[in-house]
PDB file of C-alpha atoms in Angstrom:
ATOM      1  CA  MET A   1     120.880 133.852  97.774  1.00  0.00           C
ATOM      2  CA  ILE A   2     117.576 132.616  99.180  1.00  0.00           C
ATOM      3  CA  ALA A   3     116.341 129.206  98.091  1.00  0.00           C
ATOM      4  CA  ARG A   4     113.789 126.607  99.076  1.00  0.00           C
ATOM      5  CA  GLN A   5     114.486 122.902  99.066  1.00  0.00           C
ATOM      6  CA  ILE A   6     111.975 120.786  97.165  1.00  0.00           C
ATOM      7  CA  ASN A   7     112.406 117.038  96.680  1.00  0.00           C
ATOM      8  CA  GLY A   8     116.120 117.197  97.403  1.00  0.00           C
ATOM      9  CA  LYS A   9     116.749 120.091  95.021  1.00  0.00           C
ATOM     10  CA  HIS A  10     117.029 123.835  95.514  1.00  0.00           C
ATOM     11  CA  GLU A  11     114.759 126.330  93.852  1.00  0.00           C
ATOM     12  CA  ILE A  12     116.140 129.879  93.875  1.00  0.00           C
ATOM     13  CA  VAL A  13     113.687 132.323  95.435  1.00  0.00           C
ATOM     14  CA  GLU A  14     115.811 135.450  95.266  1.00  0.00           C
ATOM     15  CA  ARG A  15     119.413 136.423  94.619  1.00  0.00           C
ATOM     16  CA  PHE A  16     121.125 139.764  94.921  1.00  0.00           C
ATOM     17  CA  SER A  17     124.560 141.178  95.609  1.00  0.00           C
ATOM     18  CA  GLU A  18     126.311 144.325  96.737  1.00  0.00           C
ATOM     19  CA  LYS A  19     129.791 145.463  95.782  1.00  0.00           C
ATOM     20  CA  VAL A  20     131.440 145.766  99.199  1.00  0.00           C
ATOM     21  CA  GLN A  21     135.177 145.282  98.463  1.00  0.00           C
ATOM     22  CA  LEU A  22     135.949 144.425 102.065  1.00  0.00           C
ATOM     23  CA  GLY A  23     139.625 144.066 101.156  1.00  0.00           C
ATOM     24  CA  ALA A  24     140.001 147.499  99.567  1.00  0.00           C
ATOM     25  CA  GLY A  25     143.095 149.150 101.052  1.00  0.00           C
ATOM     26  CA  LEU A  26     143.982 146.020 103.004  1.00  0.00           C
ATOM     27  CA  MET A  27     147.494 145.958 101.554  1.00  0.00           C
ATOM     28  CA  SER A  28     148.361 149.304 103.164  1.00  0.00           C
ATOM     29  CA  ASN A  29     148.342 148.175 106.814  1.00  0.00           C
ATOM     30  CA  GLY A  30     146.748 144.729 106.943  1.00  0.00           C
ATOM     31  CA  LEU A  31     143.478 146.086 108.297  1.00  0.00           C
ATOM     32  CA  ILE A  32     139.946 146.221 106.951  1.00  0.00           C
ATOM     33  CA  GLN A  33     139.672 149.955 106.363  1.00  0.00           C
ATOM     34  CA  PRO A  34     136.969 151.877 108.293  1.00  0.00           C
ATOM     35  CA  ASP A  35     134.900 152.680 105.205  1.00  0.00           C
ATOM     36  CA  ALA A  36     135.094 149.080 103.978  1.00  0.00           C
ATOM     37  CA  PHE A  37     134.210 147.861 107.488  1.00  0.00           C
ATOM     38  CA  GLU A  38     131.058 150.010 107.442  1.00  0.00           C
ATOM     39  CA  ARG A  39     130.160 148.961 103.898  1.00  0.00           C
ATOM     40  CA  GLY A  40     130.370 145.340 104.996  1.00  0.00           C
ATOM     41  CA  LEU A  41     128.107 145.849 107.995  1.00  0.00           C
ATOM     42  CA  ALA A  42     125.627 147.892 105.935  1.00  0.00           C
ATOM     43  CA  CYS A  43     125.492 145.042 103.419  1.00  0.00           C
ATOM     44  CA  LEU A  44     124.823 142.492 106.162  1.00  0.00           C
ATOM     45  CA  LYS A  45     122.036 144.692 107.554  1.00  0.00           C
ATOM     46  CA  ASP A  46     120.433 144.750 104.102  1.00  0.00           C
ATOM     47  CA  PHE A  47     120.742 140.976 103.843  1.00  0.00           C
ATOM     48  CA  ALA A  48     119.269 140.485 107.323  1.00  0.00           C
ATOM     49  CA  ALA A  49     116.294 142.639 106.361  1.00  0.00           C
ATOM     50  CA  ALA A  50     115.817 140.625 103.155  1.00  0.00           C
ATOM     51  CA  MET A  51     115.854 137.363 105.098  1.00  0.00           C
ATOM     52  CA  GLU A  52     113.181 138.686 107.436  1.00  0.00           C
ATOM     53  CA  ALA A  53     110.875 138.981 104.429  1.00  0.00           C
ATOM     54  CA  HIS A  54     111.107 135.212 103.846  1.00  0.00           C
ATOM     55  CA  PRO A  55     110.553 132.250 106.203  1.00  0.00           C
ATOM     56  CA  VAL A  56     114.278 131.458 106.305  1.00  0.00           C
ATOM     57  CA  LYS A  57     115.081 128.494 108.553  1.00  0.00           C
ATOM     58  CA  HIS A  58     118.750 127.855 107.785  1.00  0.00           C
ATOM     59  CA  ILE A  59     121.395 130.529 107.281  1.00  0.00           C
ATOM     60  CA  TRP A  60     124.994 130.017 106.225  1.00  0.00           C
ATOM     61  CA  ALA A  61     127.410 132.890 105.710  1.00  0.00           C
ATOM     62  CA  VAL A  62     131.036 132.450 104.719  1.00  0.00           C
ATOM     63  CA  GLY A  63     133.960 134.849 104.677  1.00  0.00           C
ATOM     64  CA  THR A  64     136.807 134.571 102.219  1.00  0.00           C
ATOM     65  CA  ASN A  65     140.181 136.213 101.619  1.00  0.00           C
ATOM     66  CA  ALA A  66     139.750 139.580 103.373  1.00  0.00           C
ATOM     67  CA  LEU A  67     138.563 137.885 106.558  1.00  0.00           C
ATOM     68  CA  ARG A  68     141.333 135.293 106.285  1.00  0.00           C
ATOM     69  CA  VAL A  69     144.151 137.819 106.253  1.00  0.00           C
ATOM     70  CA  ALA A  70     142.948 141.032 107.937  1.00  0.00           C
ATOM     71  CA  LYS A  71     144.383 141.729 111.377  1.00  0.00           C
ATOM     72  CA  ASN A  72     141.017 143.047 112.565  1.00  0.00           C
ATOM     73  CA  SER A  73     138.841 140.320 111.069  1.00  0.00           C
ATOM     74  CA  ALA A  74     137.787 139.225 114.587  1.00  0.00           C
ATOM     75  CA  ASP A  75     136.310 142.692 115.120  1.00  0.00           C
ATOM     76  CA  PHE A  76     134.269 142.410 111.941  1.00  0.00           C
ATOM     77  CA  LEU A  77     133.079 138.894 112.799  1.00  0.00           C
ATOM     78  CA  ALA A  78     131.981 140.111 116.241  1.00  0.00           C
ATOM     79  CA  ALA A  79     130.083 143.052 114.716  1.00  0.00           C
ATOM     80  CA  ALA A  80     128.395 140.718 112.240  1.00  0.00           C
ATOM     81  CA  ALA A  81     127.395 138.360 115.054  1.00  0.00           C
ATOM     82  CA  GLU A  82     125.679 141.273 116.802  1.00  0.00           C
ATOM     83  CA  LEU A  83     123.505 141.557 113.695  1.00  0.00           C
ATOM     84  CA  GLY A  84     122.587 137.885 114.035  1.00  0.00           C
ATOM     85  CA  ILE A  85     124.878 136.656 111.256  1.00  0.00           C
ATOM     86  CA  ASP A  86     127.619 134.228 112.249  1.00  0.00           C
ATOM     87  CA  ILE A  87     130.266 134.010 109.542  1.00  0.00           C
ATOM     88  CA  ASP A  88     132.373 130.918 108.893  1.00  0.00           C
ATOM     89  CA  VAL A  89     135.762 132.002 107.543  1.00  0.00           C
ATOM     90  CA  VAL A  90     136.849 129.347 105.052  1.00  0.00           C
ATOM     91  CA  SER A  91     140.374 128.562 103.925  1.00  0.00           C
ATOM     92  CA  GLY A  92     141.482 129.193 100.355  1.00  0.00           C
ATOM     93  CA  GLU A  93     141.172 125.490  99.551  1.00  0.00           C
ATOM     94  CA  GLU A  94     137.682 125.371 101.059  1.00  0.00           C
ATOM     95  CA  GLU A  95     136.695 128.447  99.058  1.00  0.00           C
ATOM     96  CA  ALA A  96     137.954 126.689  95.927  1.00  0.00           C
ATOM     97  CA  ALA A  97     135.870 123.632  96.819  1.00  0.00           C
ATOM     98  CA  LEU A  98     132.765 125.814  97.177  1.00  0.00           C
ATOM     99  CA  VAL A  99     133.393 127.471  93.823  1.00  0.00           C
ATOM    100  CA  TYR A 100     134.025 124.167  92.083  1.00  0.00           C
ATOM    101  CA  ALA A 101     130.889 122.607  93.558  1.00  0.00           C
ATOM    102  CA  GLY A 102     128.850 125.604  92.447  1.00  0.00           C
ATOM    103  CA  VAL A 103     130.155 125.565  88.893  1.00  0.00           C
ATOM    104  CA  SER A 104     129.871 121.777  88.566  1.00  0.00           C
ATOM    105  CA  SER A 105     126.416 121.489  90.110  1.00  0.00           C
ATOM    106  CA  ALA A 106     125.028 123.737  87.377  1.00  0.00           C
ATOM    107  CA  LEU A 107     126.356 121.466  84.609  1.00  0.00           C
ATOM    108  CA  PRO A 108     125.229 118.109  83.263  1.00  0.00           C
ATOM    109  CA  VAL A 109     127.102 115.196  84.798  1.00  0.00           C
ATOM    110  CA  LEU A 110     130.331 115.149  82.807  1.00  0.00           C
ATOM    111  CA  SER A 111     133.251 112.752  82.853  1.00  0.00           C
ATOM    112  CA  GLU A 112     135.577 115.145  81.039  1.00  0.00           C
ATOM    113  CA  SER A 113     138.229 117.025  82.952  1.00  0.00           C
ATOM    114  CA  GLN A 114     137.699 120.740  83.477  1.00  0.00           C
ATOM    115  CA  LEU A 115     139.674 123.711  84.746  1.00  0.00           C
ATOM    116  CA  VAL A 116     137.697 126.161  86.894  1.00  0.00           C
ATOM    117  CA  VAL A 117     138.961 129.616  87.867  1.00  0.00           C
ATOM    118  CA  ASP A 118     137.321 132.162  90.151  1.00  0.00           C
ATOM    119  CA  ILE A 119     138.945 135.608  90.303  1.00  0.00           C
ATOM    120  CA  GLY A 120     137.844 137.302  93.502  1.00  0.00           C
ATOM    121  CA  GLY A 121     138.785 140.571  95.134  1.00  0.00           C
ATOM    122  CA  GLY A 122     141.857 139.343  97.010  1.00  0.00           C
ATOM    123  CA  SER A 123     142.427 135.760  95.899  1.00  0.00           C
ATOM    124  CA  THR A 124     141.909 133.547  92.888  1.00  0.00           C
ATOM    125  CA  GLU A 125     140.898 129.907  93.170  1.00  0.00           C
ATOM    126  CA  VAL A 126     141.928 127.408  90.506  1.00  0.00           C
ATOM    127  CA  VAL A 127     140.621 123.830  90.450  1.00  0.00           C
ATOM    128  CA  ILE A 128     140.996 120.881  88.092  1.00  0.00           C
ATOM    129  CA  GLY A 129     138.455 118.105  88.373  1.00  0.00           C
ATOM    130  CA  ARG A 130     135.986 115.702  86.796  1.00  0.00           C
ATOM    131  CA  GLY A 131     132.317 115.890  87.655  1.00  0.00           C
ATOM    132  CA  MET A 132     132.146 116.746  91.359  1.00  0.00           C
ATOM    133  CA  GLN A 133     135.588 115.282  92.057  1.00  0.00           C
ATOM    134  CA  ARG A 134     138.470 117.731  92.545  1.00  0.00           C
ATOM    135  CA  ASP A 135     141.894 116.573  91.392  1.00  0.00           C
ATOM    136  CA  ALA A 136     143.996 119.652  92.180  1.00  0.00           C
ATOM    137  CA  VAL A 137     143.179 122.851  94.094  1.00  0.00           C
ATOM    138  CA  PHE A 138     144.997 126.186  94.351  1.00  0.00           C
ATOM    139  CA  SER A 139     144.197 129.435  96.117  1.00  0.00           C
ATOM    140  CA  LEU A 140     146.514 132.198  94.913  1.00  0.00           C
ATOM    141  CA  PRO A 141     147.135 135.649  96.459  1.00  0.00           C
ATOM    142  CA  ILE A 142     145.887 137.667  93.503  1.00  0.00           C
ATOM    143  CA  GLY A 143     142.545 139.355  92.855  1.00  0.00           C
ATOM    144  CA  CYS A 144     141.055 142.309  91.012  1.00  0.00           C
ATOM    145  CA  VAL A 145     140.866 144.553  94.110  1.00  0.00           C
ATOM    146  CA  SER A 146     144.329 143.712  95.437  1.00  0.00           C
ATOM    147  CA  TRP A 147     145.761 144.131  91.913  1.00  0.00           C
ATOM    148  CA  ARG A 148     144.039 147.493  91.626  1.00  0.00           C
ATOM    149  CA  ASP A 149     145.598 148.599  94.907  1.00  0.00           C
ATOM    150  CA  LYS A 150     149.016 147.249  93.905  1.00  0.00           C
ATOM    151  CA  TRP A 151     149.255 148.422  90.303  1.00  0.00           C
ATOM    152  CA  PHE A 152     146.604 151.053  89.678  1.00  0.00           C
ATOM    153  CA  ALA A 153     146.290 153.082  92.871  1.00  0.00           C
ATOM    154  CA  ASP A 154     147.678 155.962  90.800  1.00  0.00           C
ATOM    155  CA  VAL A 155     146.712 155.671  87.147  1.00  0.00           C
ATOM    156  CA  ALA A 156     148.740 157.702  84.689  1.00  0.00           C
ATOM    157  CA  HIS A 157     147.034 160.218  82.412  1.00  0.00           C
ATOM    158  CA  ASP A 158     148.602 159.277  79.082  1.00  0.00           C
ATOM    159  CA  ALA A 159     148.083 156.170  76.988  1.00  0.00           C
ATOM    160  CA  HIS A 160     151.771 155.214  76.832  1.00  0.00           C
ATOM    161  CA  SER A 161     152.175 155.199  80.624  1.00  0.00           C
ATOM    162  CA  VAL A 162     148.901 153.346  81.266  1.00  0.00           C
ATOM    163  CA  THR A 163     149.869 150.733  78.672  1.00  0.00           C
ATOM    164  CA  ALA A 164     153.152 150.234  80.522  1.00  0.00           C
ATOM    165  CA  GLN A 165     151.272 149.838  83.835  1.00  0.00           C
ATOM    166  CA  LEU A 166     148.904 147.356  82.218  1.00  0.00           C
ATOM    167  CA  SER A 167     151.737 145.311  80.739  1.00  0.00           C
ATOM    168  CA  ALA A 168     153.621 145.191  84.039  1.00  0.00           C
ATOM    169  CA  ALA A 169     150.494 144.175  85.966  1.00  0.00           C
ATOM    170  CA  SER A 170     149.588 141.392  83.532  1.00  0.00           C
ATOM    171  CA  GLU A 171     153.171 140.076  83.516  1.00  0.00           C
ATOM    172  CA  ASP A 172     153.173 140.039  87.316  1.00  0.00           C
ATOM    173  CA  ALA A 173     149.869 138.131  87.231  1.00  0.00           C
ATOM    174  CA  ARG A 174     151.280 135.662  84.697  1.00  0.00           C
ATOM    175  CA  GLN A 175     154.162 134.916  87.043  1.00  0.00           C
ATOM    176  CA  VAL A 176     151.847 134.380  90.027  1.00  0.00           C
ATOM    177  CA  PHE A 177     149.684 131.970  88.054  1.00  0.00           C
ATOM    178  CA  GLY A 178     152.763 130.376  86.533  1.00  0.00           C
ATOM    179  CA  GLN A 179     153.671 128.874  89.900  1.00  0.00           C
ATOM    180  CA  ALA A 180     150.457 126.844  89.868  1.00  0.00           C
ATOM    181  CA  ALA A 181     150.642 126.130  86.135  1.00  0.00           C
ATOM    182  CA  GLU A 182     154.050 124.526  86.559  1.00  0.00           C
ATOM    183  CA  GLN A 183     152.677 122.142  89.168  1.00  0.00           C
ATOM    184  CA  LEU A 184     149.889 121.165  86.779  1.00  0.00           C
ATOM    185  CA  SER A 185     152.103 120.712  83.743  1.00  0.00           C
ATOM    186  CA  GLY A 186     151.325 117.000  83.565  1.00  0.00           C
ATOM    187  CA  LYS A 187     147.555 117.406  83.775  1.00  0.00           C
ATOM    188  CA  ARG A 188     145.126 118.026  80.922  1.00  0.00           C
ATOM    189  CA  TRP A 189     141.645 119.480  80.721  1.00  0.00           C
ATOM    190  CA  LEU A 190     139.061 119.670  77.959  1.00  0.00           C
ATOM    191  CA  SER A 191     137.181 122.774  79.057  1.00  0.00           C
ATOM    192  CA  VAL A 192     137.831 125.932  81.069  1.00  0.00           C
ATOM    193  CA  ARG A 193     135.170 127.798  83.025  1.00  0.00           C
ATOM    194  CA  ALA A 194     135.495 131.096  84.855  1.00  0.00           C
ATOM    195  CA  SER A 195     133.074 132.392  87.478  1.00  0.00           C
ATOM    196  CA  SER A 196     132.286 135.535  89.497  1.00  0.00           C
ATOM    197  CA  GLY A 197     132.412 139.253  88.795  1.00  0.00           C
ATOM    198  CA  THR A 198     135.688 139.751  86.938  1.00  0.00           C
ATOM    199  CA  ALA A 199     134.976 136.885  84.544  1.00  0.00           C
ATOM    200  CA  LYS A 200     131.441 138.158  83.978  1.00  0.00           C
ATOM    201  CA  MET A 201     132.659 141.702  83.308  1.00  0.00           C
ATOM    202  CA  LEU A 202     135.230 140.639  80.741  1.00  0.00           C
ATOM    203  CA  SER A 203     132.917 138.054  79.171  1.00  0.00           C
ATOM    204  CA  GLN A 204     130.354 140.784  78.573  1.00  0.00           C
ATOM    205  CA  ILE A 205     132.979 143.091  77.071  1.00  0.00           C
ATOM    206  CA  CYS A 206     134.403 140.367  74.822  1.00  0.00           C
ATOM    207  CA  THR A 207     130.963 139.210  73.710  1.00  0.00           C
ATOM    208  CA  ALA A 208     129.956 142.791  72.924  1.00  0.00           C
ATOM    209  CA  ARG A 209     133.113 143.138  70.812  1.00  0.00           C
ATOM    210  CA  GLU A 210     132.470 139.910  68.932  1.00  0.00           C
ATOM    211  CA  SER A 211     128.697 139.964  68.444  1.00  0.00           C
ATOM    212  CA  GLY A 212     127.454 143.427  69.299  1.00  0.00           C
ATOM    213  CA  ASN A 213     125.633 142.411  72.506  1.00  0.00           C
ATOM    214  CA  SER A 214     126.877 141.969  76.050  1.00  0.00           C
ATOM    215  CA  SER A 215     125.403 138.643  77.141  1.00  0.00           C
ATOM    216  CA  ALA A 216     128.049 136.971  79.267  1.00  0.00           C
ATOM    217  CA  GLU A 217     129.224 133.911  77.335  1.00  0.00           C
ATOM    218  CA  GLY A 218     132.981 133.628  77.395  1.00  0.00           C
ATOM    219  CA  VAL A 219     136.410 135.021  76.608  1.00  0.00           C
ATOM    220  CA  SER A 220     138.910 134.249  73.873  1.00  0.00           C
ATOM    221  CA  LEU A 221     142.547 135.162  74.373  1.00  0.00           C
ATOM    222  CA  ASP A 222     142.690 136.906  70.996  1.00  0.00           C
ATOM    223  CA  THR A 223     139.696 139.118  71.777  1.00  0.00           C
ATOM    224  CA  LEU A 224     140.961 139.891  75.276  1.00  0.00           C
ATOM    225  CA  GLN A 225     144.324 141.007  73.912  1.00  0.00           C
ATOM    226  CA  SER A 226     142.658 143.076  71.200  1.00  0.00           C
ATOM    227  CA  LEU A 227     140.878 145.057  73.918  1.00  0.00           C
ATOM    228  CA  GLN A 228     144.068 146.482  75.407  1.00  0.00           C
ATOM    229  CA  GLY A 229     143.747 149.850  73.653  1.00  0.00           C
ATOM    230  CA  ASP A 230     140.094 150.168  74.671  1.00  0.00           C
ATOM    231  CA  VAL A 231     140.926 149.298  78.285  1.00  0.00           C
ATOM    232  CA  VAL A 232     143.614 151.981  78.290  1.00  0.00           C
ATOM    233  CA  ARG A 233     141.212 154.515  76.794  1.00  0.00           C
ATOM    234  CA  THR A 234     138.676 153.687  79.501  1.00  0.00           C
ATOM    235  CA  ALA A 235     141.264 154.685  82.104  1.00  0.00           C
ATOM    236  CA  ILE A 236     142.264 158.029  80.563  1.00  0.00           C
ATOM    237  CA  ASP A 237     139.027 159.201  78.942  1.00  0.00           C
ATOM    238  CA  PRO A 238     136.101 159.526  81.391  1.00  0.00           C
ATOM    239  CA  GLU A 239     133.743 160.153  78.469  1.00  0.00           C
ATOM    240  CA  TYR A 240     134.582 156.894  76.719  1.00  0.00           C
ATOM    241  CA  GLU A 241     132.085 154.076  77.194  1.00  0.00           C
ATOM    242  CA  LEU A 242     133.482 150.626  76.504  1.00  0.00           C
ATOM    243  CA  PRO A 243     130.671 148.452  75.080  1.00  0.00           C
ATOM    244  CA  GLY A 244     129.651 145.762  77.568  1.00  0.00           C
ATOM    245  CA  LEU A 245     131.232 147.466  80.587  1.00  0.00           C
ATOM    246  CA  LYS A 246     128.893 148.566  83.351  1.00  0.00           C
ATOM    247  CA  PRO A 247     129.740 151.918  84.976  1.00  0.00           C
ATOM    248  CA  SER A 248     129.910 150.280  88.412  1.00  0.00           C
ATOM    249  CA  ARG A 249     132.747 148.032  87.202  1.00  0.00           C
ATOM    250  CA  ARG A 250     134.795 150.714  85.438  1.00  0.00           C
ATOM    251  CA  GLU A 251     137.400 151.012  88.209  1.00  0.00           C
ATOM    252  CA  LEU A 252     138.123 147.276  87.998  1.00  0.00           C
ATOM    253  CA  VAL A 253     138.584 146.889  84.255  1.00  0.00           C
ATOM    254  CA  LEU A 254     142.348 147.590  84.364  1.00  0.00           C
ATOM    255  CA  PRO A 255     143.199 145.092  87.126  1.00  0.00           C
ATOM    256  CA  GLY A 256     140.570 142.616  85.923  1.00  0.00           C
ATOM    257  CA  TRP A 257     141.975 142.597  82.392  1.00  0.00           C
ATOM    258  CA  SER A 258     145.515 142.188  83.754  1.00  0.00           C
ATOM    259  CA  VAL A 259     144.653 139.293  86.044  1.00  0.00           C
ATOM    260  CA  LEU A 260     142.592 137.354  83.505  1.00  0.00           C
ATOM    261  CA  LEU A 261     145.198 137.844  80.774  1.00  0.00           C
ATOM    262  CA  GLY A 262     147.926 136.644  83.135  1.00  0.00           C
ATOM    263  CA  PHE A 263     145.868 133.556  83.971  1.00  0.00           C
ATOM    264  CA  MET A 264     145.124 132.672  80.346  1.00  0.00           C
ATOM    265  CA  GLN A 265     148.744 133.106  79.316  1.00  0.00           C
ATOM    266  CA  ALA A 266     150.146 131.109  82.237  1.00  0.00           C
ATOM    267  CA  PHE A 267     147.760 128.185  81.654  1.00  0.00           C
ATOM    268  CA  HIS A 268     147.846 128.468  77.830  1.00  0.00           C
ATOM    269  CA  VAL A 269     144.081 128.945  77.697  1.00  0.00           C
ATOM    270  CA  GLU A 270     142.771 130.055  74.302  1.00  0.00           C
ATOM    271  CA  THR A 271     139.073 130.227  75.219  1.00  0.00           C
ATOM    272  CA  LEU A 272     137.007 129.938  78.378  1.00  0.00           C
ATOM    273  CA  ALA A 273     133.298 129.881  79.139  1.00  0.00           C
ATOM    274  CA  PHE A 274     131.661 132.062  81.763  1.00  0.00           C
ATOM    275  CA  SER A 275     129.842 130.221  84.559  1.00  0.00           C
ATOM    276  CA  PRO A 276     126.991 132.153  86.212  1.00  0.00           C
ATOM    277  CA  ALA A 277     127.101 129.620  89.055  1.00  0.00           C
ATOM    278  CA  ALA A 278     129.873 130.077  91.602  1.00  0.00           C
ATOM    279  CA  LEU A 279     130.481 130.103  95.355  1.00  0.00           C
ATOM    280  CA  ARG A 280     126.887 130.711  96.456  1.00  0.00           C
ATOM    281  CA  GLU A 281     125.631 127.749  94.441  1.00  0.00           C
ATOM    282  CA  GLY A 282     128.425 125.717  96.016  1.00  0.00           C
ATOM    283  CA  MET A 283     127.171 126.761  99.441  1.00  0.00           C
ATOM    284  CA  LEU A 284     123.705 125.488  98.512  1.00  0.00           C
ATOM    285  CA  TYR A 285     125.240 122.202  97.406  1.00  0.00           C
ATOM    286  CA  TYR A 286     126.941 121.694 100.772  1.00  0.00           C
ATOM    287  CA  MET A 287     123.859 122.837 102.674  1.00  0.00           C
ATOM    288  CA  ARG A 288     121.881 120.151 100.862  1.00  0.00           C
ATOM    289  CA  GLU A 289     124.569 117.548 101.556  1.00  0.00           C
ATOM    290  CA  GLY A 290     124.606 118.622 105.195  1.00  0.00           C
ATOM    291  CA  SER A 291     120.843 118.247 105.539  1.00  0.00           C
ATOM    292  CA  LEU A 292     121.014 114.760 104.046  1.00  0.00           C
ATOM    293  CA  ARG A 293     123.704 113.763 106.559  1.00  0.00           C
ATOM    294  CA  ASN A 294     122.260 115.790 109.425  1.00  0.00           C
ATOM    295  CA  GLU A 295     125.541 117.689 109.661  1.00  0.00           C
ATOM    296  CA  ALA A 296     126.571 121.332 109.429  1.00  0.00           C
ATOM    297  CA  PRO A 297     127.558 122.308 105.863  1.00  0.00           C
ATOM    298  CA  LEU A 298     130.969 123.527 107.052  1.00  0.00           C
ATOM    299  CA  HIS A 299     131.669 120.089 108.534  1.00  0.00           C
ATOM    300  CA  VAL A 300     130.748 118.423 105.237  1.00  0.00           C
ATOM    301  CA  LEU A 301     132.916 120.900 103.336  1.00  0.00           C
ATOM    302  CA  LYS A 302     135.937 120.276 105.565  1.00  0.00           C
ATOM    303  CA  ALA A 303     135.464 116.531 105.197  1.00  0.00           C
ATOM    304  CA  SER A 304     135.330 116.757 101.418  1.00  0.00           C
TER     305      SER A 304
END
C-alpha cells in the first residue's frame, strides 16, 4: 500500500497484493519451501519496482506467522534485505494490534465493544476492544493455508468422503477457537468484523447466495452452513463454478470454510461484517503515530 500523508491523514495512492503463501508446506519440515521462498522474493521485487515509480520516503514492511515460525526465516530476511527491504517480524499479539488498528481506523469513533477476527495463512488473530482500545488479544495457530496442508493435502474424490473431511476440519477449528472463547466467556460484544482474504472470499460467496451479487458485505452462520454442499461440489467437480468464488481462491475454499465455521461456532457468532481495512491500514496508523512522536512505527506498536 502506497499512501501520502496530508494534514495528518493518509490518502491511498495505490494498493495491490500478490498471493504468495509463504507458509505453504511449512508444516512438513518447519522450513519455508524453495518455491514459496522464490515467490516471496519475486513479490518483494515487484513491490520494490512499484515503489520506485513513486517518491516514497518511508517504507515499513512486516512479516507475520511464516517468518515467526520458519527455521530458515533468517535466510529469507537476509535475501529481502539485499533487495533493500528490511522486514520487521512482529509477534502474534503485535499482528493482532495492527489488524485491530486497521479495522478500527476505518470506522466512525464508536464506544461499543467489538470482536475483530483476521484469518491469515498460518495464524488467526482475535481481538476484543472499544474504539482504538484493545481489551483482549489472541493469536491462534490456525489459518487457511495451514488448515489446507493439514486437512486437505489429499482431497477425496467423492462427496461423502469430502464432507467427512470438511466436518473433521471444522470441528478441529472449533476446538482451537474454543480455547480462546472460554477465556472470553465473561466478555460481551455488540458487533463482529472479519478482515483479510478468507473473510472476503466467504463474504462474497455468502452475499452472492443471498442477493445474487458478490459484493463483500458479510457472513451469516445460516448461509455459511447452507453452503456446505456447494463447497464439497467445488472440490470434486472442476467444472462447477460457485457463485462469488474467484478461480484464484478455489483451492482455499475448503479450509477457509472450515476455519470460519469453527470460529463462528466457538464464539456463538450469528452474523459478521466484512472489513476491507486490515493489517496494512493498521501499519499506516502506526506510521502516522510514529511520525507524530518522531519514533519508529515498530517502537510505537510495541509500546501500545
